[in-house]
Structure formats: structure tokens, C-alpha cells
């Protein structure tokens, strides 16, 4: 009996839970200061043309080096930003910074992730328009990546939000397709410009027939709706070859490049330009 009572009390008051909450509050506070101080970094990961293996774009991925703790994964702090009202400021920072940075790479497209918390705001399209104007980037070079979570709950508002964004001239991509509750219906009704197949679907295609068939079916579905497909999480050359055969036109993954600082992207671009000039000369000779 005493033991039971003790256990019941434990569920009411658990010091470990207090510690968790304390740590979470501290993290939230640090994150708030990082956003206000502009102390977030952005890494850029190459997006690769499947046919030529040329870099045709980059995805902006936010990075946070928490003082006294080291790097924190966006998988950890994005959900916290979402629930603590920080996501709009964070998202605006990333969008503006990424667009500004991408201006020095005229041959590249720039992809930016958008959280449901931003997307949900009816004024979101307005602030995207404002950032486009401010940074003077061509709208058609910008892709906003959204995940499906919110769409299932609010298909009507999602459709409106996507329409408003597309009216600005930006592209809208469905991110992490195949990781959750994805359905054919969404692909049809929302008018996405592109879908990105989640890494979990790409991971085992060479080892597992079932995984390969799932991936093939998913790509075939998108293609039947005329939606171009990016494969995420390409880590080997074999995977790159396979997903291209299945119909993905854009590839992304460690095999082609990890997320990296902007100047490394610039370096790559300069190398690519130099290689092109050399090829042209050789062909002419
Ligand atoms: P995501 O948008 O699906 O981005 C791709 C994630 O996969 C990135 O993780 C990237 O580093 C990782 N990745 C890319 N290629 C490979 C590969 O070959 N192998 C493996 N194992 N991983 C690979 P990251 O940067 O940790 O970001 C995680 C997620 O956090 C993103 O997934 C996105 O949902 C979210 N996120 C990142 N930056 C932002 C942002 O600025 N705003 C919002 N709202 N979300 C963001
Ligand atoms: Mg993404
Ligand atoms: Mg993704
Ligand atoms: Mg993801």
C-alpha cells in the first residue's frame, strides 16, 4: 500500500520532470536571444540535377550553436520554436538571410523550409512578398518547402495559402513525402510544384525489394500528376543511379554534399564555372 501511494505521488511530483521543464525553459530563452541577436547560421545543401550532376540549387537549413552547449539540431529546436511563438521570427530571419545570400548565386534556385506555424498565418504571403521585394530576388528562383502535417487538419486554408504564394511567383514543394500520412488526394488538390521524397523511403532501396517498390510507386504516382520529384538522403552513387532510373529529376544527399557554409557553395560554383569553360575550349579545339 505504502509503495502504491509512493508511486501515485511520483506521478504527481517528479523532480526529473521539473528539471526537464527547467531545461526546456532555458533552451527557449537562449533560442529567443539567438533569434533576436541574429545569432543563427544557415547551412546550404546542394540540389543536384539527376541527369548532369550539376548543382542547380541549394536548400537553406538553419543552424544554432547554443552558447555553452554546442550545436543543437533543428529537429530539437524547431518544434520548440513552434510551440513558443518564436517560429515566425525564426522563419522570417531564415527566409530573408537565404534570399539575400542567394543573390550572389544567380544560376541557383534557393529552397527554404516553412513551418506550419508560419504557413498558418494569413499574413504569411504578405511577408514573403515583402522579403522578395526587400532582397530583390526573382520570385521564380525561390521554393518554399512545406510538410504535410497541417494540411490534413486544414485542407481549405492550406489550399488558399498555397494559391497566394504561387500568385507571388514562388514555387511550393511538399517536403518529406512518404514519411507520414501522405495521400494522393493532397498531391492533386494543392497544386504543388514539386515533391521531395523522404530519406526514409530512399534509404534501403538497394537492400530491400519492398522499399524499392514503394519508392518506385511513389515516384510514378507523382509523375502521373506531372509533378517533378526530388530524392532526399542520397548517400551512395548506386542510390543516385537507381532513383534517377525511377524518375527523380533532382537529387540531394551527403553523396553530393552535406549542408555547408555559403562560401563553400560559392567555391563550388566557381569550380563548376571553370570546368565549363575548360570543356568548351576542349570541344572547340
Ligand atoms: P528537411 O527539410 O527534410 O531537410 C533535410 C534534412 O536531411 C537536413 O537535416 C539534412 O542535413 C539531412 N540530410 C540531407 N542529406 C542527407 C543524407 O544523405 N543523409 C542523412 N542522414 N541526412 C541527410 P537538418 O539540417 O538536421 O534539418 C532537419 C529538419 O529540420 C529539416 O528537414 C526541416 O524539416 C527542419 N528545418 C531545418 N531548417 C529549417 C528552417 O529554417 N525552418 C524550418 N521551419 N524548418 C527547418
Ligand atoms: Mg526541406
Ligand atoms: Mg525533407
Ligand atoms: Mg525532414
mmCIF file of C-alpha atoms and ligand atoms in Angstrom:
data_model
loop_
_atom_site.group_PDB
_atom_site.id
_atom_site.type_symbol
_atom_site.label_atom_id
_atom_site.label_comp_id
_atom_site.label_asym_id
_atom_site.label_seq_id
_atom_site.Cartn_x
_atom_site.Cartn_y
_atom_site.Cartn_z
ATOM 1 C CA UNK A 1 0.000 0.000 0.000
ATOM 2 C CA UNK A 2 2.699 2.453 1.014
ATOM 3 C CA UNK A 3 4.530 1.593 -2.165
ATOM 4 C CA UNK A 4 1.449 2.273 -4.271
ATOM 5 C CA UNK A 5 0.911 5.604 -2.573
ATOM 6 C CA UNK A 6 4.531 6.445 -3.219
ATOM 7 C CA UNK A 7 4.134 5.645 -6.867
ATOM 8 C CA UNK A 8 0.994 7.758 -7.115
ATOM 9 C CA UNK A 9 2.834 10.645 -5.558
ATOM 10 C CA UNK A 10 5.656 10.155 -8.010
ATOM 11 C CA UNK A 11 3.338 10.771 -10.927
ATOM 12 C CA UNK A 12 2.137 13.976 -9.283
ATOM 13 C CA UNK A 13 5.524 15.286 -8.429
ATOM 14 C CA UNK A 14 8.520 14.090 -10.336
ATOM 15 C CA UNK A 15 11.667 16.155 -9.819
ATOM 16 C CA UNK A 16 13.007 14.873 -13.120
ATOM 17 C CA UNK A 17 10.061 16.449 -14.884
ATOM 18 C CA UNK A 18 10.787 19.729 -13.179
ATOM 19 C CA UNK A 19 14.361 19.517 -14.359
ATOM 20 C CA UNK A 20 13.122 18.843 -17.920
ATOM 21 C CA UNK A 21 10.850 21.818 -17.780
ATOM 22 C CA UNK A 22 13.617 23.981 -16.410
ATOM 23 C CA UNK A 23 15.955 22.881 -19.168
ATOM 24 C CA UNK A 24 13.290 23.486 -21.778
ATOM 25 C CA UNK A 25 12.647 26.982 -20.495
ATOM 26 C CA UNK A 26 16.355 27.714 -20.517
ATOM 27 C CA UNK A 27 16.643 26.429 -24.062
ATOM 28 C CA UNK A 28 13.671 28.508 -25.141
ATOM 29 C CA UNK A 29 15.202 31.605 -23.584
ATOM 30 C CA UNK A 30 18.552 31.004 -25.272
ATOM 31 C CA UNK A 31 16.796 30.457 -28.580
ATOM 32 C CA UNK A 32 14.841 33.677 -28.179
ATOM 33 C CA UNK A 33 18.075 35.558 -27.594
ATOM 34 C CA UNK A 34 19.726 33.898 -30.574
ATOM 35 C CA UNK A 35 16.865 34.946 -32.851
ATOM 36 C CA UNK A 36 16.818 38.492 -31.518
ATOM 37 C CA UNK A 37 20.579 38.770 -31.845
ATOM 38 C CA UNK A 38 20.632 37.267 -35.321
ATOM 39 C CA UNK A 39 22.826 34.532 -33.896
ATOM 40 C CA UNK A 40 21.570 31.719 -36.097
ATOM 41 C CA UNK A 41 23.548 30.417 -39.032
ATOM 42 C CA UNK A 42 22.359 28.926 -42.276
ATOM 43 C CA UNK A 43 23.926 25.944 -43.971
ATOM 44 C CA UNK A 44 23.267 25.313 -47.660
ATOM 45 C CA UNK A 45 22.954 21.836 -49.127
ATOM 46 C CA UNK A 46 23.384 21.312 -52.896
ATOM 47 C CA UNK A 47 20.416 20.258 -55.022
ATOM 48 C CA UNK A 48 21.700 18.289 -57.979
ATOM 49 C CA UNK A 49 20.356 17.749 -61.489
ATOM 50 C CA UNK A 50 19.976 13.970 -61.774
ATOM 51 C CA UNK A 51 21.000 13.880 -65.435
ATOM 52 C CA UNK A 52 24.047 16.158 -65.428
ATOM 53 C CA UNK A 53 25.018 16.051 -61.749
ATOM 54 C CA UNK A 54 25.302 19.824 -61.862
ATOM 55 C CA UNK A 55 24.328 21.843 -58.811
ATOM 56 C CA UNK A 56 21.136 23.706 -59.751
ATOM 57 C CA UNK A 57 20.040 24.906 -56.349
ATOM 58 C CA UNK A 58 20.549 24.812 -52.593
ATOM 59 C CA UNK A 59 18.349 24.164 -49.589
ATOM 60 C CA UNK A 60 18.762 26.539 -46.657
ATOM 61 C CA UNK A 61 18.972 24.700 -43.314
ATOM 62 C CA UNK A 62 19.093 26.678 -40.099
ATOM 63 C CA UNK A 63 21.910 26.034 -37.611
ATOM 64 C CA UNK A 64 22.162 27.042 -33.994
ATOM 65 C CA UNK A 65 25.267 26.905 -31.903
ATOM 66 C CA UNK A 66 23.884 27.259 -28.403
ATOM 67 C CA UNK A 67 26.286 29.147 -26.141
ATOM 68 C CA UNK A 68 27.832 26.799 -23.594
ATOM 69 C CA UNK A 69 26.204 23.749 -25.169
ATOM 70 C CA UNK A 70 27.316 23.480 -28.788
ATOM 71 C CA UNK A 71 25.221 22.780 -31.864
ATOM 72 C CA UNK A 72 21.549 21.893 -31.324
ATOM 73 C CA UNK A 73 19.688 20.006 -34.063
ATOM 74 C CA UNK A 74 16.822 21.795 -35.807
ATOM 75 C CA UNK A 75 14.817 18.635 -35.141
ATOM 76 C CA UNK A 76 15.041 19.716 -31.486
ATOM 77 C CA UNK A 77 14.686 23.491 -31.581
ATOM 78 C CA UNK A 78 12.241 23.948 -34.477
ATOM 79 C CA UNK A 79 9.443 22.164 -32.564
ATOM 80 C CA UNK A 80 10.243 24.330 -29.537
ATOM 81 C CA UNK A 81 10.162 27.466 -31.677
ATOM 82 C CA UNK A 82 6.788 26.272 -32.979
ATOM 83 C CA UNK A 83 5.193 25.916 -29.573
ATOM 84 C CA UNK A 84 6.698 29.033 -28.015
ATOM 85 C CA UNK A 85 5.730 31.579 -30.653
ATOM 86 C CA UNK A 86 9.276 32.038 -31.924
ATOM 87 C CA UNK A 87 8.823 30.327 -35.257
ATOM 88 C CA UNK A 88 7.650 33.367 -37.199
ATOM 89 C CA UNK A 89 10.679 35.426 -36.232
ATOM 90 C CA UNK A 90 12.985 32.489 -36.878
ATOM 91 C CA UNK A 91 11.366 31.737 -40.216
ATOM 92 C CA UNK A 92 11.489 35.338 -41.331
ATOM 93 C CA UNK A 93 15.174 35.528 -40.406
ATOM 94 C CA UNK A 94 15.996 32.398 -42.415
ATOM 95 C CA UNK A 95 13.960 33.474 -45.433
ATOM 96 C CA UNK A 96 15.496 36.929 -45.576
ATOM 97 C CA UNK A 97 19.036 35.733 -44.985
ATOM 98 C CA UNK A 98 18.745 32.905 -47.514
ATOM 99 C CA UNK A 99 17.298 35.160 -50.228
ATOM 100 C CA UNK A 100 19.947 37.785 -49.592
ATOM 101 C CA UNK A 101 22.713 35.195 -49.758
ATOM 102 C CA UNK A 102 21.308 33.540 -52.868
ATOM 103 C CA UNK A 103 21.557 36.787 -54.807
ATOM 104 C CA UNK A 104 25.268 36.112 -55.278
ATOM 105 C CA UNK A 105 24.416 32.777 -56.965
ATOM 106 C CA UNK A 106 22.311 33.792 -59.983
ATOM 107 C CA UNK A 107 22.396 30.312 -61.508
ATOM 108 C CA UNK A 108 20.952 28.636 -58.404
ATOM 109 C CA UNK A 109 17.490 28.168 -57.011
ATOM 110 C CA UNK A 110 17.006 28.621 -53.291
ATOM 111 C CA UNK A 111 14.750 26.408 -51.152
ATOM 112 C CA UNK A 112 13.574 27.480 -47.719
ATOM 113 C CA UNK A 113 11.665 25.372 -45.194
ATOM 114 C CA UNK A 114 8.423 26.773 -43.866
ATOM 115 C CA UNK A 115 6.810 25.610 -40.641
ATOM 116 C CA UNK A 116 3.085 25.079 -40.261
ATOM 117 C CA UNK A 117 3.168 27.878 -37.685
ATOM 118 C CA UNK A 118 4.252 30.350 -40.358
ATOM 119 C CA UNK A 119 2.109 28.921 -43.048
ATOM 120 C CA UNK A 120 -0.986 29.110 -40.870
ATOM 121 C CA UNK A 121 -0.680 32.882 -40.583
ATOM 122 C CA UNK A 122 -2.909 34.540 -43.218
ATOM 123 C CA UNK A 123 -0.273 37.297 -43.496
ATOM 124 C CA UNK A 124 2.457 34.842 -44.452
ATOM 125 C CA UNK A 125 2.200 35.528 -48.182
ATOM 126 C CA UNK A 126 2.441 39.241 -47.434
ATOM 127 C CA UNK A 127 5.684 38.880 -45.628
ATOM 128 C CA UNK A 128 7.079 36.630 -48.310
ATOM 129 C CA UNK A 129 6.213 39.353 -50.827
ATOM 130 C CA UNK A 130 7.930 41.896 -48.606
ATOM 131 C CA UNK A 131 11.115 39.818 -48.337
ATOM 132 C CA UNK A 132 11.191 39.253 -52.105
ATOM 133 C CA UNK A 133 10.938 42.954 -52.661
ATOM 134 C CA UNK A 134 13.448 43.847 -49.988
ATOM 135 C CA UNK A 135 16.069 41.377 -51.173
ATOM 136 C CA UNK A 136 15.267 41.914 -54.870
ATOM 137 C CA UNK A 137 15.433 38.215 -55.623
ATOM 138 C CA UNK A 138 13.422 36.841 -58.521
ATOM 139 C CA UNK A 139 10.382 35.046 -57.123
ATOM 140 C CA UNK A 140 10.695 32.122 -59.510
ATOM 141 C CA UNK A 141 14.082 31.222 -58.034
ATOM 142 C CA UNK A 142 12.551 30.693 -54.611
ATOM 143 C CA UNK A 143 10.954 27.453 -53.447
ATOM 144 C CA UNK A 144 9.150 27.144 -50.135
ATOM 145 C CA UNK A 145 9.136 23.639 -48.651
ATOM 146 C CA UNK A 146 6.167 22.661 -46.526
ATOM 147 C CA UNK A 147 5.365 19.409 -44.756
ATOM 148 C CA UNK A 148 2.026 17.758 -44.746
ATOM 149 C CA UNK A 149 1.070 17.783 -41.060
ATOM 150 C CA UNK A 150 -1.007 20.949 -41.108
ATOM 151 C CA UNK A 151 -2.606 20.240 -44.465
ATOM 152 C CA UNK A 152 -4.506 17.267 -43.196
ATOM 153 C CA UNK A 153 -6.156 19.351 -40.492
ATOM 154 C CA UNK A 154 -6.869 22.375 -42.669
ATOM 155 C CA UNK A 155 -7.056 21.461 -46.343
ATOM 156 C CA UNK A 156 -9.152 24.507 -47.178
ATOM 157 C CA UNK A 157 -6.808 27.061 -45.626
ATOM 158 C CA UNK A 158 -3.815 25.214 -46.968
ATOM 159 C CA UNK A 159 -5.104 25.456 -50.496
ATOM 160 C CA UNK A 160 -5.661 29.199 -50.090
ATOM 161 C CA UNK A 161 -2.211 29.713 -48.611
ATOM 162 C CA UNK A 162 -0.564 27.832 -51.475
ATOM 163 C CA UNK A 163 -2.556 29.785 -54.026
ATOM 164 C CA UNK A 164 -1.477 33.087 -52.512
ATOM 165 C CA UNK A 165 2.165 32.031 -52.549
ATOM 166 C CA UNK A 166 2.031 30.795 -56.109
ATOM 167 C CA UNK A 167 0.448 34.071 -57.147
ATOM 168 C CA UNK A 168 3.665 35.760 -55.990
ATOM 169 C CA UNK A 169 5.599 33.584 -58.403
ATOM 170 C CA UNK A 170 7.384 31.433 -55.831
ATOM 171 C CA UNK A 171 7.320 27.636 -56.046
ATOM 172 C CA UNK A 172 5.853 25.437 -53.359
ATOM 173 C CA UNK A 173 7.220 21.966 -52.663
ATOM 174 C CA UNK A 174 5.846 19.187 -50.480
ATOM 175 C CA UNK A 175 8.694 18.090 -48.193
ATOM 176 C CA UNK A 176 9.276 14.692 -46.569
ATOM 177 C CA UNK A 177 6.726 12.973 -48.766
ATOM 178 C CA UNK A 178 6.227 9.358 -47.762
ATOM 179 C CA UNK A 179 7.237 9.870 -44.135
ATOM 180 C CA UNK A 180 3.793 10.246 -42.639
ATOM 181 C CA UNK A 181 0.206 10.362 -43.723
ATOM 182 C CA UNK A 182 0.855 11.357 -47.300
ATOM 183 C CA UNK A 183 -2.006 10.769 -49.637
ATOM 184 C CA UNK A 184 -2.676 11.046 -53.304
ATOM 185 C CA UNK A 185 -5.511 13.433 -52.624
ATOM 186 C CA UNK A 186 -3.179 16.123 -51.343
ATOM 187 C CA UNK A 187 -0.944 15.966 -54.345
ATOM 188 C CA UNK A 188 -3.869 16.568 -56.604
ATOM 189 C CA UNK A 189 -5.731 19.298 -54.817
ATOM 190 C CA UNK A 190 -2.930 21.571 -53.643
ATOM 191 C CA UNK A 191 -1.049 22.138 -56.861
ATOM 192 C CA UNK A 192 2.462 21.554 -55.552
ATOM 193 C CA UNK A 193 5.260 22.426 -57.951
ATOM 194 C CA UNK A 194 7.461 19.606 -56.673
ATOM 195 C CA UNK A 195 7.553 16.806 -54.171
ATOM 196 C CA UNK A 196 10.537 15.729 -52.124
ATOM 197 C CA UNK A 197 10.667 12.072 -51.246
ATOM 198 C CA UNK A 198 11.667 11.500 -47.652
ATOM 199 C CA UNK A 199 15.034 9.996 -46.876
ATOM 200 C CA UNK A 200 13.371 7.078 -45.074
ATOM 201 C CA UNK A 201 11.947 5.907 -48.414
ATOM 202 C CA UNK A 202 15.282 6.190 -50.204
ATOM 203 C CA UNK A 203 17.445 4.652 -47.519
ATOM 204 C CA UNK A 204 17.088 0.922 -48.168
ATOM 205 C CA UNK A 205 16.116 0.747 -51.830
ATOM 206 C CA UNK A 206 19.190 -1.309 -52.722
ATOM 207 C CA UNK A 207 18.787 -3.777 -49.876
ATOM 208 C CA UNK A 208 15.036 -4.240 -49.826
ATOM 209 C CA UNK A 209 12.780 -5.091 -52.779
ATOM 210 C CA UNK A 210 9.812 -3.805 -50.853
ATOM 211 C CA UNK A 211 11.415 -0.443 -50.162
ATOM 212 C CA UNK A 212 12.418 -0.143 -53.789
ATOM 213 C CA UNK A 213 8.897 -0.898 -54.958
ATOM 214 C CA UNK A 214 7.475 1.651 -52.519
ATOM 215 C CA UNK A 215 9.810 4.305 -53.844
ATOM 216 C CA UNK A 216 9.073 3.417 -57.465
ATOM 217 C CA UNK A 217 5.336 3.537 -56.864
ATOM 218 C CA UNK A 218 5.598 6.898 -55.103
ATOM 219 C CA UNK A 219 7.652 8.475 -57.872
ATOM 220 C CA UNK A 220 5.371 7.001 -60.532
ATOM 221 C CA UNK A 221 2.382 8.498 -58.774
ATOM 222 C CA UNK A 222 3.891 11.972 -58.690
ATOM 223 C CA UNK A 223 4.937 11.696 -62.303
ATOM 224 C CA UNK A 224 1.468 10.646 -63.354
ATOM 225 C CA UNK A 225 0.347 14.008 -61.977
ATOM 226 C CA UNK A 226 3.219 15.743 -63.806
ATOM 227 C CA UNK A 227 4.885 16.779 -60.583
ATOM 228 C CA UNK A 228 8.703 16.673 -60.635
ATOM 229 C CA UNK A 229 10.362 14.725 -57.854
ATOM 230 C CA UNK A 230 13.449 15.273 -55.684
ATOM 231 C CA UNK A 231 15.010 12.343 -53.831
ATOM 232 C CA UNK A 232 16.423 13.238 -50.408
ATOM 233 C CA UNK A 233 19.114 11.423 -48.471
ATOM 234 C CA UNK A 234 21.219 10.123 -51.373
ATOM 235 C CA UNK A 235 24.331 8.737 -49.709
ATOM 236 C CA UNK A 236 25.792 6.478 -52.406
ATOM 237 C CA UNK A 237 26.337 6.547 -56.154
ATOM 238 C CA UNK A 238 24.199 3.406 -56.520
ATOM 239 C CA UNK A 239 21.256 5.179 -54.909
ATOM 240 C CA UNK A 240 21.794 8.163 -57.209
ATOM 241 C CA UNK A 241 21.672 5.919 -60.273
ATOM 242 C CA UNK A 242 18.636 3.985 -59.060
ATOM 243 C CA UNK A 243 16.437 6.951 -58.167
ATOM 244 C CA UNK A 244 17.260 8.621 -61.461
ATOM 245 C CA UNK A 245 16.111 5.488 -63.294
ATOM 246 C CA UNK A 246 12.878 5.584 -61.308
ATOM 247 C CA UNK A 247 12.232 9.150 -62.454
ATOM 248 C CA UNK A 248 13.611 11.600 -59.881
ATOM 249 C CA UNK A 249 14.990 14.663 -61.656
ATOM 250 C CA UNK A 250 16.721 16.247 -58.655
ATOM 251 C CA UNK A 251 18.949 14.632 -56.049
ATOM 252 C CA UNK A 252 20.039 15.728 -52.580
ATOM 253 C CA UNK A 253 22.201 13.979 -50.031
ATOM 254 C CA UNK A 254 25.581 13.504 -48.445
ATOM 255 C CA UNK A 255 26.879 11.797 -51.581
ATOM 256 C CA UNK A 256 26.708 15.144 -53.389
ATOM 257 C CA UNK A 257 27.375 17.395 -50.438
ATOM 258 C CA UNK A 258 26.474 17.981 -46.828
ATOM 259 C CA UNK A 259 24.905 21.224 -45.713
ATOM 260 C CA UNK A 260 27.790 23.746 -45.775
ATOM 261 C CA UNK A 261 28.568 27.416 -45.213
ATOM 262 C CA UNK A 262 27.732 29.839 -48.019
ATOM 263 C CA UNK A 263 31.341 30.422 -49.093
ATOM 264 C CA UNK A 264 31.794 26.721 -49.811
ATOM 265 C CA UNK A 265 28.822 26.891 -52.160
ATOM 266 C CA UNK A 266 30.436 29.894 -53.846
ATOM 267 C CA UNK A 267 33.666 27.927 -54.201
ATOM 268 C CA UNK A 268 31.856 25.024 -55.809
ATOM 269 C CA UNK A 269 30.122 27.328 -58.227
ATOM 270 C CA UNK A 270 33.413 28.861 -59.272
ATOM 271 C CA UNK A 271 34.887 25.414 -59.847
ATOM 272 C CA UNK A 272 31.860 24.421 -61.892
ATOM 273 C CA UNK A 273 32.112 27.573 -63.989
ATOM 274 C CA UNK A 274 35.834 26.995 -64.588
ATOM 275 C CA UNK A 275 35.180 23.377 -65.597
ATOM 276 C CA UNK A 276 32.571 24.550 -68.092
ATOM 277 C CA UNK A 277 34.966 26.984 -69.710
ATOM 278 C CA UNK A 278 37.598 24.239 -69.978
ATOM 279 C CA UNK A 279 35.123 21.843 -71.569
ATOM 280 C CA UNK A 280 34.085 24.459 -74.094
ATOM 281 C CA UNK A 281 37.709 25.133 -75.026
ATOM 282 C CA UNK A 282 38.470 21.430 -75.361
ATOM 283 C CA UNK A 283 35.411 20.910 -77.521
ATOM 284 C CA UNK A 284 36.349 23.844 -79.729
ATOM 285 C CA UNK A 285 39.928 22.595 -80.214
HETATM 286 P P1 LIG B 1 14.381 18.640 -44.240
HETATM 287 O O1 LIG B 1 13.828 19.918 -44.721
HETATM 288 O O2 LIG B 1 13.782 17.391 -44.766
HETATM 289 O O3 LIG B 1 15.939 18.725 -44.549
HETATM 290 C C1 LIG B 1 16.750 17.619 -44.871
HETATM 291 C C2 LIG B 1 17.468 17.092 -43.659
HETATM 292 O O4 LIG B 1 18.137 15.873 -44.008
HETATM 293 C C3 LIG B 1 18.576 18.021 -43.163
HETATM 294 O O5 LIG B 1 18.686 17.824 -41.737
HETATM 295 C C4 LIG B 1 19.809 17.463 -43.857
HETATM 296 O O6 LIG B 1 21.016 17.785 -43.193
HETATM 297 C C5 LIG B 1 19.521 15.990 -43.789
HETATM 298 N N1 LIG B 1 20.198 15.252 -44.865
HETATM 299 C C6 LIG B 1 20.430 15.653 -46.129
HETATM 300 N N2 LIG B 1 21.041 14.698 -46.862
HETATM 301 C C7 LIG B 1 21.219 13.647 -46.006
HETATM 302 C C8 LIG B 1 21.817 12.340 -46.191
HETATM 303 O O7 LIG B 1 22.304 11.960 -47.238
HETATM 304 N N3 LIG B 1 21.796 11.527 -45.092
HETATM 305 C C9 LIG B 1 21.274 11.915 -43.901
HETATM 306 N N4 LIG B 1 21.324 11.062 -42.884
HETATM 307 N N5 LIG B 1 20.693 13.142 -43.705
HETATM 308 C C10 LIG B 1 20.678 13.996 -44.759
HETATM 309 P P2 LIG B 1 18.731 19.041 -40.720
HETATM 310 O O8 LIG B 1 19.514 20.168 -41.293
HETATM 311 O O9 LIG B 1 19.126 18.482 -39.401
HETATM 312 O O10 LIG B 1 17.232 19.523 -40.655
HETATM 313 C C11 LIG B 1 16.237 18.697 -40.159
HETATM 314 C C12 LIG B 1 14.868 19.271 -40.400
HETATM 315 O O11 LIG B 1 14.688 20.481 -39.652
HETATM 316 C C13 LIG B 1 14.623 19.679 -41.854
HETATM 317 O O12 LIG B 1 14.291 18.544 -42.633
HETATM 318 C C14 LIG B 1 13.478 20.648 -41.687
HETATM 319 O O13 LIG B 1 12.260 19.963 -41.546
HETATM 320 C C15 LIG B 1 13.829 21.315 -40.361
HETATM 321 N N6 LIG B 1 14.483 22.602 -40.653
HETATM 322 C C16 LIG B 1 15.782 22.884 -40.933
HETATM 323 N N7 LIG B 1 15.957 24.207 -41.152
HETATM 324 C C17 LIG B 1 14.744 24.780 -41.030
HETATM 325 C C18 LIG B 1 14.262 26.135 -41.139
HETATM 326 O O14 LIG B 1 14.986 27.105 -41.443
HETATM 327 N N8 LIG B 1 12.917 26.337 -40.911
HETATM 328 C C19 LIG B 1 12.089 25.303 -40.605
HETATM 329 N N9 LIG B 1 10.794 25.576 -40.408
HETATM 330 N N10 LIG B 1 12.499 24.030 -40.510
HETATM 331 C C20 LIG B 1 13.811 23.761 -40.715
HETATM 332 MG MG1 LIG B 2 13.308 20.625 -46.507
HETATM 333 MG MG1 LIG B 3 12.815 16.697 -46.277
HETATM 334 MG MG1 LIG B 4 12.973 16.206 -42.888
#
